[in-house]
Amino acid sequence: MDINMLPYVSIYVNMLFMDQCCPPVFGPKLEDGDASDLAQILKAVADPNRLKLLHLIAASGEVCGCDLTEPLGLSQPTVSHHLNVLAKAGFLERSQRGKWAHYRVVPERLDQIVAAFAFSASV
């Protein structure tokens, strides 16, 4: 065989086995509405400070909002904003005790994110 024919032979061999290259795409389809909902949920946690807040609150069980400014090095209004975004998205429950707001993580909301990607663990 002429050495100049090798690229053509290689292409031919690759084309022969192309249908065996990858398994077909099966699995649960993420519907448009569900994808939009999931995107909104993920936007709420797509901020490093919000992730830090979730982590701190989850590790502590329940935290007063006033105790979250120092560990993050953020001002009280900024922390309040991030807490409100997380609460509005359903990640945090808020209970008022006098003038202080206490927060705790809603585990079911975190489970929704895990469930959306759980199918990939079995692949």
PDB file of C-alpha atoms in Angstrom:
ATOM      1  CA  MET A   1       0.000   0.000   0.000  1.00  0.00           C
ATOM      2  CA  ASP A   2       1.209   3.449  -0.830  1.00  0.00           C
ATOM      3  CA  ILE A   3       1.957   5.605   2.256  1.00  0.00           C
ATOM      4  CA  ASN A   4      -0.062   8.449   0.733  1.00  0.00           C
ATOM      5  CA  MET A   5      -3.182   6.285   1.069  1.00  0.00           C
ATOM      6  CA  LEU A   6      -2.939   6.020   4.883  1.00  0.00           C
ATOM      7  CA  PRO A   7      -5.060   9.112   5.636  1.00  0.00           C
ATOM      8  CA  TYR A   8      -7.839   7.763   3.412  1.00  0.00           C
ATOM      9  CA  VAL A   9      -7.666   4.318   4.993  1.00  0.00           C
ATOM     10  CA  SER A  10      -7.794   5.901   8.444  1.00  0.00           C
ATOM     11  CA  ILE A  11     -10.905   7.910   7.541  1.00  0.00           C
ATOM     12  CA  TYR A  12     -12.555   4.813   6.088  1.00  0.00           C
ATOM     13  CA  VAL A  13     -11.845   2.736   9.207  1.00  0.00           C
ATOM     14  CA  ASN A  14     -13.121   5.484  11.472  1.00  0.00           C
ATOM     15  CA  MET A  15     -16.307   5.822   9.434  1.00  0.00           C
ATOM     16  CA  LEU A  16     -16.943   2.073   9.624  1.00  0.00           C
ATOM     17  CA  PHE A  17     -17.140   2.156  13.402  1.00  0.00           C
ATOM     18  CA  MET A  18     -18.758   5.556  13.772  1.00  0.00           C
ATOM     19  CA  ASP A  19     -22.125   4.146  14.803  1.00  0.00           C
ATOM     20  CA  GLN A  20     -20.379   2.350  17.672  1.00  0.00           C
ATOM     21  CA  CYS A  21     -18.487   5.420  18.872  1.00  0.00           C
ATOM     22  CA  CYS A  22     -20.876   6.606  21.523  1.00  0.00           C
ATOM     23  CA  PRO A  23     -23.958   5.201  23.159  1.00  0.00           C
ATOM     24  CA  PRO A  24     -27.233   6.823  22.131  1.00  0.00           C
ATOM     25  CA  VAL A  25     -28.504   9.655  24.299  1.00  0.00           C
ATOM     26  CA  PHE A  26     -31.191   8.317  26.608  1.00  0.00           C
ATOM     27  CA  GLY A  27     -32.387   9.334  30.003  1.00  0.00           C
ATOM     28  CA  PRO A  28     -34.767  11.806  31.484  1.00  0.00           C
ATOM     29  CA  LYS A  29     -35.326  14.922  29.432  1.00  0.00           C
ATOM     30  CA  LEU A  30     -35.329  18.234  31.231  1.00  0.00           C
ATOM     31  CA  GLU A  31     -38.452  20.007  29.995  1.00  0.00           C
ATOM     32  CA  ASP A  32     -38.358  23.727  29.160  1.00  0.00           C
ATOM     33  CA  GLY A  33     -40.355  24.786  32.210  1.00  0.00           C
ATOM     34  CA  ASP A  34     -38.269  22.635  34.535  1.00  0.00           C
ATOM     35  CA  ALA A  35     -35.075  23.992  32.968  1.00  0.00           C
ATOM     36  CA  SER A  36     -36.259  27.567  33.566  1.00  0.00           C
ATOM     37  CA  ASP A  37     -37.136  26.783  37.177  1.00  0.00           C
ATOM     38  CA  LEU A  38     -33.785  25.110  37.741  1.00  0.00           C
ATOM     39  CA  ALA A  39     -31.958  28.039  36.146  1.00  0.00           C
ATOM     40  CA  GLN A  40     -33.676  30.447  38.553  1.00  0.00           C
ATOM     41  CA  ILE A  41     -32.740  28.249  41.500  1.00  0.00           C
ATOM     42  CA  LEU A  42     -29.134  28.025  40.364  1.00  0.00           C
ATOM     43  CA  LYS A  43     -28.921  31.794  39.821  1.00  0.00           C
ATOM     44  CA  ALA A  44     -29.666  32.292  43.496  1.00  0.00           C
ATOM     45  CA  VAL A  45     -26.646  30.232  44.510  1.00  0.00           C
ATOM     46  CA  ALA A  46     -24.402  31.348  41.647  1.00  0.00           C
ATOM     47  CA  ASP A  47     -22.640  33.856  43.855  1.00  0.00           C
ATOM     48  CA  PRO A  48     -19.625  33.014  46.031  1.00  0.00           C
ATOM     49  CA  ASN A  49     -20.952  34.977  49.010  1.00  0.00           C
ATOM     50  CA  ARG A  50     -24.314  33.218  48.864  1.00  0.00           C
ATOM     51  CA  LEU A  51     -22.591  29.856  48.706  1.00  0.00           C
ATOM     52  CA  LYS A  52     -20.528  30.836  51.750  1.00  0.00           C
ATOM     53  CA  LEU A  53     -23.697  31.901  53.559  1.00  0.00           C
ATOM     54  CA  LEU A  54     -25.422  28.606  52.774  1.00  0.00           C
ATOM     55  CA  HIS A  55     -22.379  26.693  53.941  1.00  0.00           C
ATOM     56  CA  LEU A  56     -22.107  28.643  57.213  1.00  0.00           C
ATOM     57  CA  ILE A  57     -25.793  28.336  57.984  1.00  0.00           C
ATOM     58  CA  ALA A  58     -25.955  24.643  57.078  1.00  0.00           C
ATOM     59  CA  ALA A  59     -22.914  23.916  59.257  1.00  0.00           C
ATOM     60  CA  SER A  60     -24.408  25.818  62.196  1.00  0.00           C
ATOM     61  CA  GLY A  61     -27.985  24.635  61.923  1.00  0.00           C
ATOM     62  CA  GLU A  62     -29.456  28.043  62.624  1.00  0.00           C
ATOM     63  CA  VAL A  63     -27.776  31.441  62.619  1.00  0.00           C
ATOM     64  CA  CYS A  64     -28.748  34.978  63.496  1.00  0.00           C
ATOM     65  CA  GLY A  65     -28.241  37.289  60.550  1.00  0.00           C
ATOM     66  CA  CYS A  66     -26.175  39.601  62.740  1.00  0.00           C
ATOM     67  CA  ASP A  67     -23.547  36.882  63.164  1.00  0.00           C
ATOM     68  CA  LEU A  68     -22.877  36.518  59.433  1.00  0.00           C
ATOM     69  CA  THR A  69     -21.209  39.838  58.638  1.00  0.00           C
ATOM     70  CA  GLU A  70     -17.872  39.133  60.327  1.00  0.00           C
ATOM     71  CA  PRO A  71     -17.156  35.677  58.847  1.00  0.00           C
ATOM     72  CA  LEU A  72     -17.857  36.988  55.339  1.00  0.00           C
ATOM     73  CA  GLY A  73     -16.252  40.396  55.797  1.00  0.00           C
ATOM     74  CA  LEU A  74     -19.314  42.063  54.286  1.00  0.00           C
ATOM     75  CA  SER A  75     -21.506  44.920  55.449  1.00  0.00           C
ATOM     76  CA  GLN A  76     -24.853  44.228  57.100  1.00  0.00           C
ATOM     77  CA  PRO A  77     -26.881  45.553  54.111  1.00  0.00           C
ATOM     78  CA  THR A  78     -24.934  43.315  51.716  1.00  0.00           C
ATOM     79  CA  VAL A  79     -25.424  40.248  53.913  1.00  0.00           C
ATOM     80  CA  SER A  80     -29.129  41.077  54.270  1.00  0.00           C
ATOM     81  CA  HIS A  81     -29.460  41.341  50.496  1.00  0.00           C
ATOM     82  CA  HIS A  82     -27.840  37.931  49.957  1.00  0.00           C
ATOM     83  CA  LEU A  83     -29.953  36.369  52.717  1.00  0.00           C
ATOM     84  CA  ASN A  84     -33.117  37.780  51.146  1.00  0.00           C
ATOM     85  CA  VAL A  85     -32.184  36.388  47.723  1.00  0.00           C
ATOM     86  CA  LEU A  86     -31.583  32.938  49.241  1.00  0.00           C
ATOM     87  CA  ALA A  87     -34.798  33.089  51.276  1.00  0.00           C
ATOM     88  CA  LYS A  88     -36.835  34.223  48.258  1.00  0.00           C
ATOM     89  CA  ALA A  89     -35.398  31.305  46.249  1.00  0.00           C
ATOM     90  CA  GLY A  90     -36.483  28.921  49.010  1.00  0.00           C
ATOM     91  CA  PHE A  91     -33.024  27.965  50.284  1.00  0.00           C
ATOM     92  CA  LEU A  92     -33.475  29.561  53.699  1.00  0.00           C
ATOM     93  CA  GLU A  93     -36.237  29.749  56.278  1.00  0.00           C
ATOM     94  CA  ARG A  94     -36.362  32.951  58.245  1.00  0.00           C
ATOM     95  CA  SER A  95     -37.774  33.358  61.742  1.00  0.00           C
ATOM     96  CA  GLN A  96     -38.032  36.712  63.463  1.00  0.00           C
ATOM     97  CA  ARG A  97     -37.073  36.927  67.155  1.00  0.00           C
ATOM     98  CA  GLY A  98     -37.535  40.462  68.320  1.00  0.00           C
ATOM     99  CA  LYS A  99     -35.504  42.600  65.972  1.00  0.00           C
ATOM    100  CA  TRP A 100     -33.220  39.708  64.961  1.00  0.00           C
ATOM    101  CA  ALA A 101     -33.789  37.395  62.040  1.00  0.00           C
ATOM    102  CA  HIS A 102     -32.587  33.802  62.339  1.00  0.00           C
ATOM    103  CA  TYR A 103     -31.968  31.620  59.307  1.00  0.00           C
ATOM    104  CA  ARG A 104     -31.741  27.924  58.631  1.00  0.00           C
ATOM    105  CA  VAL A 105     -31.266  25.948  55.425  1.00  0.00           C
ATOM    106  CA  VAL A 106     -34.210  24.203  53.754  1.00  0.00           C
ATOM    107  CA  PRO A 107     -32.693  20.790  52.916  1.00  0.00           C
ATOM    108  CA  GLU A 108     -35.483  19.902  50.476  1.00  0.00           C
ATOM    109  CA  ARG A 109     -34.527  22.846  48.278  1.00  0.00           C
ATOM    110  CA  LEU A 110     -30.933  21.646  48.101  1.00  0.00           C
ATOM    111  CA  ASP A 111     -32.234  18.162  47.330  1.00  0.00           C
ATOM    112  CA  GLN A 112     -33.990  19.569  44.245  1.00  0.00           C
ATOM    113  CA  ILE A 113     -30.652  20.591  42.782  1.00  0.00           C
ATOM    114  CA  VAL A 114     -29.116  17.215  43.563  1.00  0.00           C
ATOM    115  CA  ALA A 115     -32.131  15.401  42.074  1.00  0.00           C
ATOM    116  CA  ALA A 116     -31.848  17.366  38.827  1.00  0.00           C
ATOM    117  CA  PHE A 117     -28.394  15.882  38.254  1.00  0.00           C
ATOM    118  CA  ALA A 118     -28.753  12.554  40.060  1.00  0.00           C
ATOM    119  CA  PHE A 119     -29.241  10.575  36.838  1.00  0.00           C
ATOM    120  CA  SER A 120     -25.660  11.337  35.798  1.00  0.00           C
ATOM    121  CA  ALA A 121     -24.260   9.407  38.757  1.00  0.00           C
ATOM    122  CA  SER A 122     -25.514   6.144  37.283  1.00  0.00           C
ATOM    123  CA  VAL A 123     -23.939   6.748  33.859  1.00  0.00           C
TER     124      VAL A 123
END
